[in-house]
PDB file of N, CA, C and O in Angstrom:
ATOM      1  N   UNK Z1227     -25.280  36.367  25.040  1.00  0.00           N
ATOM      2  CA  UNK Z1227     -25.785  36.911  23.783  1.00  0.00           C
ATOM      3  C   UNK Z1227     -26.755  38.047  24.141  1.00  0.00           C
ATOM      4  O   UNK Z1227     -27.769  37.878  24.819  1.00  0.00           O
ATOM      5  N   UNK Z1228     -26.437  38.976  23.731  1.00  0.00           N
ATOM      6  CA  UNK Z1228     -27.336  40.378  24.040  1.00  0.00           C
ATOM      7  C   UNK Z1228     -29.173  39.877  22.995  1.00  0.00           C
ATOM      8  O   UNK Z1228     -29.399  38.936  22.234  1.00  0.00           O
ATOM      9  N   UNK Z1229     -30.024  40.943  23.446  1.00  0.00           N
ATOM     10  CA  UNK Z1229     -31.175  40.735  23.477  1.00  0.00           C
ATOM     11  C   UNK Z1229     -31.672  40.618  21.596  1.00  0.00           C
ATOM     12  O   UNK Z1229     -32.554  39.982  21.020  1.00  0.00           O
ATOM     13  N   UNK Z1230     -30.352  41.799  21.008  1.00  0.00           N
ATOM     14  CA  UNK Z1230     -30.705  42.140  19.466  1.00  0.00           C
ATOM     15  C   UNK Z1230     -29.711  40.647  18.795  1.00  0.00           C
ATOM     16  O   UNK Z1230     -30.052  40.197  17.701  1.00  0.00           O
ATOM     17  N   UNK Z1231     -29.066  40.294  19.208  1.00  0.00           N
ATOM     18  CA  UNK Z1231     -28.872  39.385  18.502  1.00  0.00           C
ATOM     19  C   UNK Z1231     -29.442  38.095  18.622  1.00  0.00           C
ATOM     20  O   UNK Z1231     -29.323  37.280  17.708  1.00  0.00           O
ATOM     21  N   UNK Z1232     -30.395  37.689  20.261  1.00  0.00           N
ATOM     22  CA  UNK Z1232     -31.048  36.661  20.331  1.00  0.00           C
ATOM     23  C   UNK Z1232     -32.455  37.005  19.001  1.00  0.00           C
ATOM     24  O   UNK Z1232     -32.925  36.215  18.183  1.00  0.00           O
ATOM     25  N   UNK Z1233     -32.749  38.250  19.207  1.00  0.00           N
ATOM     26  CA  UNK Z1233     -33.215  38.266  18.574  1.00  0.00           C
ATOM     27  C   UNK Z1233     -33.623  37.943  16.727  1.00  0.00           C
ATOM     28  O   UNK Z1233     -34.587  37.551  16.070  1.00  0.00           O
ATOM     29  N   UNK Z1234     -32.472  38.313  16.534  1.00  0.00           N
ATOM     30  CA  UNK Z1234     -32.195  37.618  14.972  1.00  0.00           C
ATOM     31  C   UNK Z1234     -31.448  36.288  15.068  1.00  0.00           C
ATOM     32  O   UNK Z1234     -30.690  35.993  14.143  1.00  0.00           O
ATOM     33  N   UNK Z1235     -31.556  35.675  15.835  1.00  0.00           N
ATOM     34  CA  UNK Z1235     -31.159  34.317  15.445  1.00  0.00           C
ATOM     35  C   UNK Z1235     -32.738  33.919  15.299  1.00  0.00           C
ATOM     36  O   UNK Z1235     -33.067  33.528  14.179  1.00  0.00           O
ATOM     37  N   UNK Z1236     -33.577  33.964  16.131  1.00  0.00           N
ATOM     38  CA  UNK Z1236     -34.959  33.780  16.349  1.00  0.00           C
ATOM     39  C   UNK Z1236     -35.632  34.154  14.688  1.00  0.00           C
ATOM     40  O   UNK Z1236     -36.210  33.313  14.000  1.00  0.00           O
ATOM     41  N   UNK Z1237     -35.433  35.346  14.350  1.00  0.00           N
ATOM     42  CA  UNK Z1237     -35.922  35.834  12.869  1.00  0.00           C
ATOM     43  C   UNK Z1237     -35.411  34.583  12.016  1.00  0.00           C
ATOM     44  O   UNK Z1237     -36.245  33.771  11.617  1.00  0.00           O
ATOM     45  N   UNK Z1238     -34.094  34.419  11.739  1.00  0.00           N
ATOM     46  CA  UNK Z1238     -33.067  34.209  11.142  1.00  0.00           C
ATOM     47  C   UNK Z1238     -33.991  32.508  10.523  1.00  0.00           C
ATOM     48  O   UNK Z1238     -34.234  32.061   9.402  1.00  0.00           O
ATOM     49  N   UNK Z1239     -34.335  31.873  12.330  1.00  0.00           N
ATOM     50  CA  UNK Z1239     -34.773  30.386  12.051  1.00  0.00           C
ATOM     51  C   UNK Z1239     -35.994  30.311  11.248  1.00  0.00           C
ATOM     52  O   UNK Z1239     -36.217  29.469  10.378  1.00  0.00           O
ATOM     53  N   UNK Z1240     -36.838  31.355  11.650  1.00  0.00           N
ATOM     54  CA  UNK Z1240     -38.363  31.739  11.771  1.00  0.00           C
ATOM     55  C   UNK Z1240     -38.310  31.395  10.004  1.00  0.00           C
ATOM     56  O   UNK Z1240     -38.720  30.435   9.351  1.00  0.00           O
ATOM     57  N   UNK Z1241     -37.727  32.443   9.688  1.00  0.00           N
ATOM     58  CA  UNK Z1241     -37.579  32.698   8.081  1.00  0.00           C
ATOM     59  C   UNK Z1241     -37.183  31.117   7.470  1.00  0.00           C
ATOM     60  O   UNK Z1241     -37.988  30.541   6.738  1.00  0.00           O
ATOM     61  N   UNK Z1242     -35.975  30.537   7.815  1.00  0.00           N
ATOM     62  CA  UNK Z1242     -35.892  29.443   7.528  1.00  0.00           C
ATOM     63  C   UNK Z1242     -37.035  28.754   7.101  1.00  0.00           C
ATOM     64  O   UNK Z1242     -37.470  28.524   5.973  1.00  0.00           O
ATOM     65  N   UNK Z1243     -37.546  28.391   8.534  1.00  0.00           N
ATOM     66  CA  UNK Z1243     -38.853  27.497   8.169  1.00  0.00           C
ATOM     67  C   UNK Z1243     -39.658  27.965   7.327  1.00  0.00           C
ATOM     68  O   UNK Z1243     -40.205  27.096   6.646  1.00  0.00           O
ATOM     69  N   UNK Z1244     -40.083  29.519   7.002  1.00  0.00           N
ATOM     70  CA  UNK Z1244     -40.880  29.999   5.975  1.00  0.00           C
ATOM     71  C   UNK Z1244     -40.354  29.737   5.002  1.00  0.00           C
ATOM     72  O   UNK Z1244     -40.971  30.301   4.099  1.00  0.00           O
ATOM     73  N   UNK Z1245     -39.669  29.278   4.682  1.00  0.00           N
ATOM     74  CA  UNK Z1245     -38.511  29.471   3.472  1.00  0.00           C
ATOM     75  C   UNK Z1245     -38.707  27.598   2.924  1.00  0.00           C
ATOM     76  O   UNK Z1245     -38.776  27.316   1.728  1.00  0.00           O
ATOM     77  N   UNK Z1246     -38.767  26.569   3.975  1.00  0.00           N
ATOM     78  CA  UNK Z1246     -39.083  25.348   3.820  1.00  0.00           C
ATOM     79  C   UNK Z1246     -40.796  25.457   3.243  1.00  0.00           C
ATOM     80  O   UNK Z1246     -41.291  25.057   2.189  1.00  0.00           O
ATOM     81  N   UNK Z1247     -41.386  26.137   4.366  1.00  0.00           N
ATOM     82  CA  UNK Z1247     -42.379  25.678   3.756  1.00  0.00           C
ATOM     83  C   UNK Z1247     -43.226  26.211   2.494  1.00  0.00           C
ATOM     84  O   UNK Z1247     -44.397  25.877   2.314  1.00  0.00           O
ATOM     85  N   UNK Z1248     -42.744  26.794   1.916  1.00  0.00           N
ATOM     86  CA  UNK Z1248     -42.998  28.112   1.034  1.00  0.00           C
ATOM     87  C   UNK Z1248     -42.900  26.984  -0.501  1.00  0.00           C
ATOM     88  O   UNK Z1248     -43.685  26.765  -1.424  1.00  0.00           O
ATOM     89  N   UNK Z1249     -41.447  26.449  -0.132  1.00  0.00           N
ATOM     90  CA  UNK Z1249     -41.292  25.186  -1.315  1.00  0.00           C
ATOM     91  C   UNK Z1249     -41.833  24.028  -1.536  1.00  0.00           C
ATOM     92  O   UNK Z1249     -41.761  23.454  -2.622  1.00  0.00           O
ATOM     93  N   UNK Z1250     -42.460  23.555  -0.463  1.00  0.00           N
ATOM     94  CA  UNK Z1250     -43.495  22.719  -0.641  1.00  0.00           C
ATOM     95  C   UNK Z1250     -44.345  23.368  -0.849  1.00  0.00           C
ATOM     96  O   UNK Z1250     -45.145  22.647  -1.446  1.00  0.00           O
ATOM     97  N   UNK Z1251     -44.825  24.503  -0.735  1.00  0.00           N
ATOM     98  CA  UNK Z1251     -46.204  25.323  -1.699  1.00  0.00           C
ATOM     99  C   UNK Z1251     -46.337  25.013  -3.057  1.00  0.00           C
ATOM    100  O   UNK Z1251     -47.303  24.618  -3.711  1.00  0.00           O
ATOM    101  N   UNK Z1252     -44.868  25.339  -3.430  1.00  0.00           N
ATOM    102  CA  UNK Z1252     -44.569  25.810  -4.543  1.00  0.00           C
ATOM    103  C   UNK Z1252     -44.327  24.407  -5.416  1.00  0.00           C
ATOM    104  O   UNK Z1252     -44.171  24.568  -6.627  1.00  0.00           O
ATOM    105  N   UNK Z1253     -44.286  23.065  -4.907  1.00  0.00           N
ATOM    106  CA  UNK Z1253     -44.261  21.968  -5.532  1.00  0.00           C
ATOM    107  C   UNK Z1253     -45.731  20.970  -5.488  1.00  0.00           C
ATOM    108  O   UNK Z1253     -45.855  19.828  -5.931  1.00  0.00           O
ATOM    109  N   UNK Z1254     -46.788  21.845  -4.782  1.00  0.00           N
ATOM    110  CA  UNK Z1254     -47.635  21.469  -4.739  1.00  0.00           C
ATOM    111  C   UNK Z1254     -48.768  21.382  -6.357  1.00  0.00           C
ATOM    112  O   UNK Z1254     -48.704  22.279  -7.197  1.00  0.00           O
ATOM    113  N   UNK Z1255     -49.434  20.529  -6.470  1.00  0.00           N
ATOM    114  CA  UNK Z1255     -50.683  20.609  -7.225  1.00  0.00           C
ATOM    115  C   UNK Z1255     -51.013  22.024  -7.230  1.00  0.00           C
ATOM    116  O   UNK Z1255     -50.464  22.865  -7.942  1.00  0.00           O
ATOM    117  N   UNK Z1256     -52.060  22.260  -6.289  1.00  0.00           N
ATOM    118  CA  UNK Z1256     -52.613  23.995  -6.050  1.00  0.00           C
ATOM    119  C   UNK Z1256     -51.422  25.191  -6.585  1.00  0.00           C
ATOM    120  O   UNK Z1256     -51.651  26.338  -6.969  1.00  0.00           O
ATOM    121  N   UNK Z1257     -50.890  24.908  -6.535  1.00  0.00           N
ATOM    122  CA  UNK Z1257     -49.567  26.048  -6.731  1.00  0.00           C
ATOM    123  C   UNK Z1257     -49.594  26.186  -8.340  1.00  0.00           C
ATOM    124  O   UNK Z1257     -49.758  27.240  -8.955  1.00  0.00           O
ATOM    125  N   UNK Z1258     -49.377  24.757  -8.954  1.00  0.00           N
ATOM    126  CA  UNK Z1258     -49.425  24.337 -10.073  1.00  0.00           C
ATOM    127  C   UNK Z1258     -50.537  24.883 -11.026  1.00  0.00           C
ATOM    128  O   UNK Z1258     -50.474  25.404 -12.140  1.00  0.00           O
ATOM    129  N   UNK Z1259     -51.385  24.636 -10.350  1.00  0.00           N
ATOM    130  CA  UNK Z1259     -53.026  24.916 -10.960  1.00  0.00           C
ATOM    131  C   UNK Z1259     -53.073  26.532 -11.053  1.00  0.00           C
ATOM    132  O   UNK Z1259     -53.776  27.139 -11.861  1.00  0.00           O
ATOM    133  N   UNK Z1260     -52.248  27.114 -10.136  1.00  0.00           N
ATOM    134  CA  UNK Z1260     -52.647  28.667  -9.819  1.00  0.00           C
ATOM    135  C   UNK Z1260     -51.483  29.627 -10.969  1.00  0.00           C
ATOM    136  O   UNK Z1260     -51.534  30.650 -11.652  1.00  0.00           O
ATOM    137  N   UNK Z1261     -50.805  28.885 -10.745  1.00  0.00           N
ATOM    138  CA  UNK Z1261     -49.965  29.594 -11.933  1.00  0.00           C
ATOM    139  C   UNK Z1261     -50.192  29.206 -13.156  1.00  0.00           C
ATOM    140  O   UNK Z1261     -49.904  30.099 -13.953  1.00  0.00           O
ATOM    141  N   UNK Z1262     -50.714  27.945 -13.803  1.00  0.00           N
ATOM    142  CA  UNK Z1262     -51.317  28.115 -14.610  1.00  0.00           C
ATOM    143  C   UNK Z1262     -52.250  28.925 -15.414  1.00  0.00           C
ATOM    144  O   UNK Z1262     -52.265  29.133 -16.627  1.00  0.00           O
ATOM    145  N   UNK Z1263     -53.246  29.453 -14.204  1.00  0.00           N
ATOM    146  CA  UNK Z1263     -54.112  30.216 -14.920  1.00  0.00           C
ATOM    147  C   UNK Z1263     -54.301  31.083 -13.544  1.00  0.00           C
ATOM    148  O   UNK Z1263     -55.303  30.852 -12.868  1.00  0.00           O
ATOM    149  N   UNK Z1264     -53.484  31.949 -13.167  1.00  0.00           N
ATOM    150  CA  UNK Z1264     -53.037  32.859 -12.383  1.00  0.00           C
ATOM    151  C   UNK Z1264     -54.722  33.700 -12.444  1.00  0.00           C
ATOM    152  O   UNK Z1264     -55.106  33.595 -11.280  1.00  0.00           O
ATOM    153  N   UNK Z1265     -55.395  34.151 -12.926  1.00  0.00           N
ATOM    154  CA  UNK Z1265     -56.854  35.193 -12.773  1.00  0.00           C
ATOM    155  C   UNK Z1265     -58.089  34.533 -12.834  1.00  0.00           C
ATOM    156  O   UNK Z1265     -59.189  35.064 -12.993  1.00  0.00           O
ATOM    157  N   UNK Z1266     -57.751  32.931 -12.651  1.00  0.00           N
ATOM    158  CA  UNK Z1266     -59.099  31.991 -12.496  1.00  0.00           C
ATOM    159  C   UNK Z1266     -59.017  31.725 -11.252  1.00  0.00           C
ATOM    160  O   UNK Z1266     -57.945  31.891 -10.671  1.00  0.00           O
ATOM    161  N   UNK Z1267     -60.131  31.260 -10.596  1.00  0.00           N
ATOM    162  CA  UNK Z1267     -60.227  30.556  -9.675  1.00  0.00           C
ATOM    163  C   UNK Z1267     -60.065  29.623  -9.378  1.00  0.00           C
ATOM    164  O   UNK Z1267     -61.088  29.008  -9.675  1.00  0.00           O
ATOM    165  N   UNK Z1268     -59.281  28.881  -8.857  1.00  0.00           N
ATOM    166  CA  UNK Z1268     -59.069  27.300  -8.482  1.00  0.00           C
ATOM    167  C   UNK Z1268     -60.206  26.962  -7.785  1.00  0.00           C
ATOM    168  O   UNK Z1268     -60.198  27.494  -6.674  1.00  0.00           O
ATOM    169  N   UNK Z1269     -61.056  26.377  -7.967  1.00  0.00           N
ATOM    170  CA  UNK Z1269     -62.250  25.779  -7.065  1.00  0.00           C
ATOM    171  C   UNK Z1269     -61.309  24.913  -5.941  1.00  0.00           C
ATOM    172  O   UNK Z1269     -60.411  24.145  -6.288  1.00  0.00           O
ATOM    173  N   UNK Z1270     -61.652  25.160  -4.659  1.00  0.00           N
ATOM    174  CA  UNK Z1270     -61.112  23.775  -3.736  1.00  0.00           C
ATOM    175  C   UNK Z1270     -61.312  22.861  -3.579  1.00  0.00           C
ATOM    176  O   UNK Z1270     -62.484  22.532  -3.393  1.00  0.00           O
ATOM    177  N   UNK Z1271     -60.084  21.742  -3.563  1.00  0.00           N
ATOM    178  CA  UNK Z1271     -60.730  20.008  -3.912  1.00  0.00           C
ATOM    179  C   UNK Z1271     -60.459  19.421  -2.463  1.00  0.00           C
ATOM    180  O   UNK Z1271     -59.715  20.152  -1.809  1.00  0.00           O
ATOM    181  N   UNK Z1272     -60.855  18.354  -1.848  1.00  0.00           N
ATOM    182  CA  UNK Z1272     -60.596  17.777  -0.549  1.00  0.00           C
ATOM    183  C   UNK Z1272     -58.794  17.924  -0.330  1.00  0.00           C
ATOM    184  O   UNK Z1272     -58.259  18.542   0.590  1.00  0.00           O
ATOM    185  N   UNK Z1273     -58.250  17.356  -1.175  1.00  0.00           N
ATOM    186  CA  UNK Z1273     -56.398  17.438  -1.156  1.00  0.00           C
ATOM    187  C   UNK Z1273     -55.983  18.341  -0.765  1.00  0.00           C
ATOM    188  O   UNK Z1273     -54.998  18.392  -0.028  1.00  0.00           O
ATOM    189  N   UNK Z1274     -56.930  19.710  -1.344  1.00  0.00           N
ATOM    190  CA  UNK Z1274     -56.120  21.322  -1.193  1.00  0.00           C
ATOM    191  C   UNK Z1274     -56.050  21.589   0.503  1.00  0.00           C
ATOM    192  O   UNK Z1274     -55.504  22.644   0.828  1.00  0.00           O
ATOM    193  N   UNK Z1275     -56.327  21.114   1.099  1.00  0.00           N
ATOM    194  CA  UNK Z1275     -56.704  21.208   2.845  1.00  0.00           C
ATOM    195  C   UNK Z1275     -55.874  21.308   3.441  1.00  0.00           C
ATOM    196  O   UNK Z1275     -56.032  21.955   4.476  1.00  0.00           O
ATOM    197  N   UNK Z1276     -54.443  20.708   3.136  1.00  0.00           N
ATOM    198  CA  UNK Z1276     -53.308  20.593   3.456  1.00  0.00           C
ATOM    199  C   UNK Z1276     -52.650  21.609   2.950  1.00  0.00           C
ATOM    200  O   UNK Z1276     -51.741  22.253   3.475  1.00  0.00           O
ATOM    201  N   UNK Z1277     -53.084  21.725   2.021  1.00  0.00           N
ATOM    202  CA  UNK Z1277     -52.095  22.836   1.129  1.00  0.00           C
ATOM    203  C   UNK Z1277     -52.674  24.576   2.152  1.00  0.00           C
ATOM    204  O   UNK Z1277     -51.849  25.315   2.690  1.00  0.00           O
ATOM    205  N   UNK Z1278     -53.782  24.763   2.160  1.00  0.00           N
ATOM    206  CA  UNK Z1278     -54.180  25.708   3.483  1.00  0.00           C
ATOM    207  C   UNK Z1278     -53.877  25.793   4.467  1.00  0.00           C
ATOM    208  O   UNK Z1278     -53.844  26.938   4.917  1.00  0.00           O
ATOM    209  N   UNK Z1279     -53.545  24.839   5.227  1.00  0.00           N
ATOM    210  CA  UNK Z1279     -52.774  24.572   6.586  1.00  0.00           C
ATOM    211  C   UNK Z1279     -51.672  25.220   5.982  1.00  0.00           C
ATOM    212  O   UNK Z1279     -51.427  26.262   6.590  1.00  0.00           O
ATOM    213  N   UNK Z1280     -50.884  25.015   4.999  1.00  0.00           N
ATOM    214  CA  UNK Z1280     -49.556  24.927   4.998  1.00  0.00           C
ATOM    215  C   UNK Z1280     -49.472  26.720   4.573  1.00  0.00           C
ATOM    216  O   UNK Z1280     -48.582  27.476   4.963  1.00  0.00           O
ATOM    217  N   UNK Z1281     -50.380  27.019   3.888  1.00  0.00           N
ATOM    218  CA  UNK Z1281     -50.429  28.606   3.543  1.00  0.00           C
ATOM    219  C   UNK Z1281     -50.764  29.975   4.938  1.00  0.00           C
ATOM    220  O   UNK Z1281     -50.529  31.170   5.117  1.00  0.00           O
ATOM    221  N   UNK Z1282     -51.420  28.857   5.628  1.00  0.00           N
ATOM    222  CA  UNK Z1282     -51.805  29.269   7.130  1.00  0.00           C
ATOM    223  C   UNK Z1282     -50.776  29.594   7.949  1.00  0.00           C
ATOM    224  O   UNK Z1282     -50.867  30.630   8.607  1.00  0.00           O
ATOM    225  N   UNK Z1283     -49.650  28.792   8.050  1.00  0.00           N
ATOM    226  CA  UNK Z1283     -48.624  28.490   9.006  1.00  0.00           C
ATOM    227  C   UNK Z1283     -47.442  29.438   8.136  1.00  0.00           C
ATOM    228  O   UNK Z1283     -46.420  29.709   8.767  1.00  0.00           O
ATOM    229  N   UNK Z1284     -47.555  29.938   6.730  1.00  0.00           N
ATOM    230  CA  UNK Z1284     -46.553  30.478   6.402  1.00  0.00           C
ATOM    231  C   UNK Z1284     -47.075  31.999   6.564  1.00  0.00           C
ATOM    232  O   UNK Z1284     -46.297  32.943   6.692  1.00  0.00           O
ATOM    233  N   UNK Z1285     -47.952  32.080   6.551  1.00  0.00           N
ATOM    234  CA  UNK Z1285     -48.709  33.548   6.850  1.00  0.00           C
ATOM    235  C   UNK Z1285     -48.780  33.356   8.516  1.00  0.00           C
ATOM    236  O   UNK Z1285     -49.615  34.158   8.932  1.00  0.00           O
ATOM    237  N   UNK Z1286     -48.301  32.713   9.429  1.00  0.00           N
ATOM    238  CA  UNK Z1286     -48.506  32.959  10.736  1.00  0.00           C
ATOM    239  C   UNK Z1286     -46.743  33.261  11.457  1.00  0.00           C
ATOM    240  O   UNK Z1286     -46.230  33.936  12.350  1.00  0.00           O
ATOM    241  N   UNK Z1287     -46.209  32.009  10.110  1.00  0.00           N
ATOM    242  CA  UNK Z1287     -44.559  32.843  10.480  1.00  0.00           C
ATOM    243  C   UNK Z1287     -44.258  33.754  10.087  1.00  0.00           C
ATOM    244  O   UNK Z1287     -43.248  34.263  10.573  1.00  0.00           O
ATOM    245  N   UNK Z1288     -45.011  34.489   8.933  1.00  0.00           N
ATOM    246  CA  UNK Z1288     -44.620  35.867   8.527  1.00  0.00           C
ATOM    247  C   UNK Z1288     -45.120  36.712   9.594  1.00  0.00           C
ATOM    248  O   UNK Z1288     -44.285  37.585   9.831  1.00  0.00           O
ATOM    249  N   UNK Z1289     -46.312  36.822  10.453  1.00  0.00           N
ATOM    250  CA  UNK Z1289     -46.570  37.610  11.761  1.00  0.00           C
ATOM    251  C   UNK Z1289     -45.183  37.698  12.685  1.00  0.00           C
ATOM    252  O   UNK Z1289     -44.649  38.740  13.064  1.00  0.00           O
ATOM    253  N   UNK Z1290     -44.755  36.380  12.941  1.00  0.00           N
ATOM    254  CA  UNK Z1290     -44.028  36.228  14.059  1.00  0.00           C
ATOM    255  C   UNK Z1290     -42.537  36.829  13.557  1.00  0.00           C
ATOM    256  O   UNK Z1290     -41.917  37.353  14.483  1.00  0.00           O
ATOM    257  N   UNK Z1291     -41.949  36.843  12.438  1.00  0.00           N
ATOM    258  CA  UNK Z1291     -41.262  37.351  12.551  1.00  0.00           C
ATOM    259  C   UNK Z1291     -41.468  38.690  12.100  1.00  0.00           C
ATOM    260  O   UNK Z1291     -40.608  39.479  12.492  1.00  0.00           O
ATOM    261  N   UNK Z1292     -42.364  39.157  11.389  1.00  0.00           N
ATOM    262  CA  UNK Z1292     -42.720  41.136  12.084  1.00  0.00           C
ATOM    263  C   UNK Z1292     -43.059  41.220  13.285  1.00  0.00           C
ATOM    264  O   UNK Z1292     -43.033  42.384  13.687  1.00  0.00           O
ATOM    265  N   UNK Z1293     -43.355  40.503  14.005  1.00  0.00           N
ATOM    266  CA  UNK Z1293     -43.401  41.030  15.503  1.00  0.00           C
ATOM    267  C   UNK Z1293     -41.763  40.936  15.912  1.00  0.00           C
ATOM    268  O   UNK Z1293     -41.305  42.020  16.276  1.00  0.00           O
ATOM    269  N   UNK Z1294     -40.957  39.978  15.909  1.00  0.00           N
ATOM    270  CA  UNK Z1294     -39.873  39.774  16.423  1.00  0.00           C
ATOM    271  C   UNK Z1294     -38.898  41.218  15.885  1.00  0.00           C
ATOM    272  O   UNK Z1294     -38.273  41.928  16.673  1.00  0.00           O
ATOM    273  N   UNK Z1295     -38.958  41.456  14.218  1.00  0.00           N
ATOM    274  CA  UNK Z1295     -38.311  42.684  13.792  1.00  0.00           C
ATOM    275  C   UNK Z1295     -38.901  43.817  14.592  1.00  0.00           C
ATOM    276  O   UNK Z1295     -38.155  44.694  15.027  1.00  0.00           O
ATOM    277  N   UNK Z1296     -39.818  43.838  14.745  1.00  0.00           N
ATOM    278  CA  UNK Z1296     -40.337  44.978  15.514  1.00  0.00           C
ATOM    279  C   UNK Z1296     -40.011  45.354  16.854  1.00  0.00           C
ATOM    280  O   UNK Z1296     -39.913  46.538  17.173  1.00  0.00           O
ATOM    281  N   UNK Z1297     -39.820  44.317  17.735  1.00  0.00           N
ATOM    282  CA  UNK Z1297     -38.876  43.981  19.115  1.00  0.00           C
ATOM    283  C   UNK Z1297     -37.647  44.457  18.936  1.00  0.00           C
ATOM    284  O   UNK Z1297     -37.094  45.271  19.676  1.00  0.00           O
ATOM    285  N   UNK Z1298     -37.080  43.839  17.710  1.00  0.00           N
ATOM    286  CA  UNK Z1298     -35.612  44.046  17.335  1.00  0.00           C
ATOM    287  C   UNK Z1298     -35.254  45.809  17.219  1.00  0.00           C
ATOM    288  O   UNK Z1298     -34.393  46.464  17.807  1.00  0.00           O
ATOM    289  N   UNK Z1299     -36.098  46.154  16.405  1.00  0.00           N
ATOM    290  CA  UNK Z1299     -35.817  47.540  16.166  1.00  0.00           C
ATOM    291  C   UNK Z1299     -36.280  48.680  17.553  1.00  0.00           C
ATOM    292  O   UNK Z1299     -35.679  49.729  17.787  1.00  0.00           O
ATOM    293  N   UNK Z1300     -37.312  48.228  18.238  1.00  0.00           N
ATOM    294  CA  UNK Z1300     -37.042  48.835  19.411  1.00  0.00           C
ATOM    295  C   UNK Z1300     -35.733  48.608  20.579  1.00  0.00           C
ATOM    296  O   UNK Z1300     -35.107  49.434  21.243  1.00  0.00           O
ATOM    297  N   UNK Z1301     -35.655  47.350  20.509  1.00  0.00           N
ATOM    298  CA  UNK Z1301     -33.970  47.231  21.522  1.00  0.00           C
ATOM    299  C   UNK Z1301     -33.103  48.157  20.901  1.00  0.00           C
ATOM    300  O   UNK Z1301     -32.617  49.114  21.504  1.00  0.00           O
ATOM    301  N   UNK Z1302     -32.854  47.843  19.467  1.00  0.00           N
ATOM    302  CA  UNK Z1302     -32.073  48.859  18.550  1.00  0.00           C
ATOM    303  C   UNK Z1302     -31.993  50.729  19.270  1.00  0.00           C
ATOM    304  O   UNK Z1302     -30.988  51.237  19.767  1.00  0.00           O
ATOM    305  N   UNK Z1303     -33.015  51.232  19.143  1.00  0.00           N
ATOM    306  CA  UNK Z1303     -33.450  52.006  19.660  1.00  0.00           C
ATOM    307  C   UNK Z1303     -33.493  52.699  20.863  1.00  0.00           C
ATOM    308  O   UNK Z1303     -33.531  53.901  21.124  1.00  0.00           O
ATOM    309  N   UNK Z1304     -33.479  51.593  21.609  1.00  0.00           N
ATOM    310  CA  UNK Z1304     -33.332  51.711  23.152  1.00  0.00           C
ATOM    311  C   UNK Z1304     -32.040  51.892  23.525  1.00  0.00           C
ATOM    312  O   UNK Z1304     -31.630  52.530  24.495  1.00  0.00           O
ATOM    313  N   UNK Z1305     -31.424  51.305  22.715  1.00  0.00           N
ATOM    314  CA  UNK Z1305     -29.585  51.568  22.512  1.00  0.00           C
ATOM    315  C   UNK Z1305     -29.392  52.173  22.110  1.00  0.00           C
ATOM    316  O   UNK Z1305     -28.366  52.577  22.658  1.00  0.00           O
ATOM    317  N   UNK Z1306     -29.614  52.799  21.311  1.00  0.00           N
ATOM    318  CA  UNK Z1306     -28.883  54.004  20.589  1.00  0.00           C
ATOM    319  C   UNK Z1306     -29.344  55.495  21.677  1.00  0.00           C
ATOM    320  O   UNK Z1306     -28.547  56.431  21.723  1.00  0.00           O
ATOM    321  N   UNK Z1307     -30.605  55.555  22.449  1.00  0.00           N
ATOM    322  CA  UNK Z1307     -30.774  56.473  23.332  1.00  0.00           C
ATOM    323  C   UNK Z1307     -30.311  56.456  24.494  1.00  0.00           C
ATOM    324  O   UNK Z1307     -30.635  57.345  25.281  1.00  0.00           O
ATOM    325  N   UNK Z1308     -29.504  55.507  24.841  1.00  0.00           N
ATOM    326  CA  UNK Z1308     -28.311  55.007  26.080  1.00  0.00           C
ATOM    327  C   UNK Z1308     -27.187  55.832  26.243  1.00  0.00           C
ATOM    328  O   UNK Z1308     -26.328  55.548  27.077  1.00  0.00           O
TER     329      UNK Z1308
END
């Protein structure tokens, strides 16, 4: 398997899991509360803690796979000047 397509399998999973955990956001309490009243503040309750972790880890797979696209598009690149 060449380097651009290891590469998007890697994106491909990455996203996945963002994609899992994004829906448990979205079935959460906090989620609930926020779309409710979308320009208030949700004060944070002990429960929401988890729900941060989980907002943490989806904002840390969104890094990883702009770094990985970014890899991707330089191999891209590197090939096409071959």
């Amino acid at each position: 398997m060449n380097k651009f397509s290891e590469l998007g399998e890697k994106i491909k999973t990455l996203k996945m899991a963002r994609d899992i955990l994004h829906n448990e956001y979205e079935r959460s309490e906090f989620h609930k509360k926020k779309e409710a009243s979308p320009d208030d503040i949700v004060p944070p309750a002990p429960e929401d803690e988890e729900i941060y972790k989980l907002l943490t880890a989806i904002q840390q797979l969104d890094q990883h796979v702009k770094k990985l696209q970014d890899e991707q598009f330089h191999v891209l690149k590197d090939q096409e000047n071959k």
